Short mmCIF file of C-alpha atoms in Angstrom, two decimals:
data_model
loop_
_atom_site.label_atom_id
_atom_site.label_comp_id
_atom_site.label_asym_id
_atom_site.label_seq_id
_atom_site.Cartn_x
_atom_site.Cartn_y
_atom_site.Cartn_z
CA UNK A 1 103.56 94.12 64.91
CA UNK A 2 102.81 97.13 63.09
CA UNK A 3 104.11 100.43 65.29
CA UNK A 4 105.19 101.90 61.90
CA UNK A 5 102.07 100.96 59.47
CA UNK A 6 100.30 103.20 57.57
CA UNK A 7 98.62 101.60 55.04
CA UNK A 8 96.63 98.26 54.82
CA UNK A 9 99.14 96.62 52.42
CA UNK A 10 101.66 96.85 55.05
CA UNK A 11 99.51 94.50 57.11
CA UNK A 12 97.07 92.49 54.83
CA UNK A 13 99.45 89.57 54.20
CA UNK A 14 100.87 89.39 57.71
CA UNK A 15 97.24 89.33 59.22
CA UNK A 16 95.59 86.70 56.35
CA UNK A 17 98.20 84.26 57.11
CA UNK A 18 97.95 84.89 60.52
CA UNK A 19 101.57 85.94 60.78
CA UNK A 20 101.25 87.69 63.64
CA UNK A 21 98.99 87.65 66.96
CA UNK A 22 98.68 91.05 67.55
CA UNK A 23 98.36 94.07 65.35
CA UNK A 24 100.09 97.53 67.22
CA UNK A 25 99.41 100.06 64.68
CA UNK A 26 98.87 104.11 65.81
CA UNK A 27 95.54 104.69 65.53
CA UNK A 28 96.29 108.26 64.33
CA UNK A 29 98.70 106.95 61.40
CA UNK A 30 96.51 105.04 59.97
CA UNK A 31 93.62 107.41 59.66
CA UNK A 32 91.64 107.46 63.27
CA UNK A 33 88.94 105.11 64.73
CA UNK A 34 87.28 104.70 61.49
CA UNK A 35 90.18 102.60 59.47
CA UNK A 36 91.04 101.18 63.45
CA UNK A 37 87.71 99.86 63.54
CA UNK A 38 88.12 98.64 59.94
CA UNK A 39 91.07 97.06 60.61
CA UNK A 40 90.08 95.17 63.86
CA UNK A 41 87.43 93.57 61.77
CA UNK A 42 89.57 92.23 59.52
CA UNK A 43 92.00 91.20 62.00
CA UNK A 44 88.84 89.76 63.87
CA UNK A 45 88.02 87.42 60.84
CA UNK A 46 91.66 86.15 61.29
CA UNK A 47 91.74 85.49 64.70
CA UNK A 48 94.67 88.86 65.27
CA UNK A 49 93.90 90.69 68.45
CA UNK A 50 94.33 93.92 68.91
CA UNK A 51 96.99 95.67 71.15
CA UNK A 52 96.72 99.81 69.58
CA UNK A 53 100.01 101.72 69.97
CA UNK A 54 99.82 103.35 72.88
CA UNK A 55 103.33 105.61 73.70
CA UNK A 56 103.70 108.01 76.13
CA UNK A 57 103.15 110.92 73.89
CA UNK A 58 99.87 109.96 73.14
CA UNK A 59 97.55 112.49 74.46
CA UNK A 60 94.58 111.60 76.96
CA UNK A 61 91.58 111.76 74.42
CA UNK A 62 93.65 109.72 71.98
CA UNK A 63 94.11 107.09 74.71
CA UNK A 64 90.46 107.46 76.22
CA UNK A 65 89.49 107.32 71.89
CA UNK A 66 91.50 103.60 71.75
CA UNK A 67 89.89 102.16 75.02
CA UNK A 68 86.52 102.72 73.90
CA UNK A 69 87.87 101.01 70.47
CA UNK A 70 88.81 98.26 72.62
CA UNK A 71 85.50 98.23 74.39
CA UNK A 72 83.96 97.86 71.20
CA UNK A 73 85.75 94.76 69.40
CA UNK A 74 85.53 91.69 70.02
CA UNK A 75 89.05 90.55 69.20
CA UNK A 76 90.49 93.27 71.69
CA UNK A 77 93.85 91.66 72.94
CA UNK A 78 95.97 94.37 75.26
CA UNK A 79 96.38 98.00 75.41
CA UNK A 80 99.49 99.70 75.70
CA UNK A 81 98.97 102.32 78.19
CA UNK A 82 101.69 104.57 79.70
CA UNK A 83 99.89 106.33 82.34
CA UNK A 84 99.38 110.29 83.02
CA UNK A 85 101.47 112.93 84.61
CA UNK A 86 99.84 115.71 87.22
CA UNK A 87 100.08 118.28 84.88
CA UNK A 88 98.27 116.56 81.80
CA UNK A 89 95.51 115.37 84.26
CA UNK A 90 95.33 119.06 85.31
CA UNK A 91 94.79 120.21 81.43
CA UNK A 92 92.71 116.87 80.33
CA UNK A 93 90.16 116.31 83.07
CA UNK A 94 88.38 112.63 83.12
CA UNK A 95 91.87 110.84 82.14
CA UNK A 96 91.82 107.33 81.70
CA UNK A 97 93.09 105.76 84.69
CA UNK A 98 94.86 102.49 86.10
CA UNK A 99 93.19 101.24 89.48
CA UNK A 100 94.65 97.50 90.60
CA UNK A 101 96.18 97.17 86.98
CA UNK A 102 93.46 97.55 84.65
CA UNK A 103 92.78 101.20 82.56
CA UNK A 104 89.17 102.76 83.14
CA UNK A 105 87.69 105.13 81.24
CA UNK A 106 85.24 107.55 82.98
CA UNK A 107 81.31 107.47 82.78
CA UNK A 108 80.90 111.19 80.89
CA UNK A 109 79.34 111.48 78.09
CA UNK A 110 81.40 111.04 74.31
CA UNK A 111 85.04 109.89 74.83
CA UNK A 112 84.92 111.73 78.50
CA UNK A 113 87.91 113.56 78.49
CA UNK A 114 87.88 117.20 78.18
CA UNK A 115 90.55 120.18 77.53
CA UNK A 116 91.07 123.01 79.76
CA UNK A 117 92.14 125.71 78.04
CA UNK A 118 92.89 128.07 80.76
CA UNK A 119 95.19 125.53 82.40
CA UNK A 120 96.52 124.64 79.48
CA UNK A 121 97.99 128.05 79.64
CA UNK A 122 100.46 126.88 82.54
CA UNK A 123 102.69 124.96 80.26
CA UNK A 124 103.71 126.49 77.39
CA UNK A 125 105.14 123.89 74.57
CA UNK A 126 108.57 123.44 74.87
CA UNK A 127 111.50 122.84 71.76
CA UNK A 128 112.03 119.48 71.58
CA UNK A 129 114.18 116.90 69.49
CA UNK A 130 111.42 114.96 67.44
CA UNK A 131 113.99 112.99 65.38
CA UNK A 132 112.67 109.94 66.34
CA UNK A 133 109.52 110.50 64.46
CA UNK A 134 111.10 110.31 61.09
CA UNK A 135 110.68 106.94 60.82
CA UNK A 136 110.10 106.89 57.14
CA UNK A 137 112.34 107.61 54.15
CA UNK A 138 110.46 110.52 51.84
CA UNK A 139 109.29 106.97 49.49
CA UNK A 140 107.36 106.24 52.32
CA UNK A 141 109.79 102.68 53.24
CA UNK A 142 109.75 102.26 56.96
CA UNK A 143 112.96 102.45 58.27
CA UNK A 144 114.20 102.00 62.20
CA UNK A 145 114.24 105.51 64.26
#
């Protein structure tokens, strides 16, 4: 529970009373691996594993950024993981990767991913329909995509 959560009162009471038995918040949404790491203590002292958000649009240092959250706590559950095309493993070298169903990060230094800029050249962005991301009325309510 959680895909849409953005701020700890949208999770306190469901994670105290033990509600739920996984939290799936987007690490970026709810303020990066500081507040993450915040929240999988609390969720820790509640016995809630974690299981981060991780979509398909999520880009490889924000995946490689999770697993090494997950690494680090102790009530890790799952991690969503959809996988990378040729072309983002060509622009993001040291990917997190699946080998015999489990995710990997790489041995390099920091998060281990980098950013090729040059190659990143090769695919310019393209216009896309993002109406799925407005999944909030402007009061902030979470509403269904």
């Amino acid at each position: 529970m959680g895909e849409l959560f953005t701020n700890p009162l949208e999770w306190k009471a469901l994670v105290q009373n033990q509600w739920i038995d996984f939290i799936r918040v987007h690490v970026s949404d709810i303020g990066g691996l500081t507040p993450a790491r915040k929240l999988a203590h609390f969720c820790e002292m509640h016995d809630v594993k974690t299981a981060w958000h991780g979509p398909n649009d999520l880009s490889p240092i924000g995946m490689a950024a999770q697993m090494h959250l997950d690494m680090n706590s102790h009530n890790f559950g799952i991690q969503e993981f959809s996988g990378f095309n040729e072309e983002e493993q060509e622009v993001f070298p040291g990917c997190p990767e699946v080998r015999n169903g489990y995710a990997y990060v790489n041995d390099r230094p920091g998060i281990g991913v980098g950013f090729d800029e040059k190659k990143a050249q090769n695919y310019p962005p393209v216009e896309m329909d993002h109406g799925w991301l407005f999944s909030r009325l402007p009061d902030g309510t979470p509403v269904r995509p």
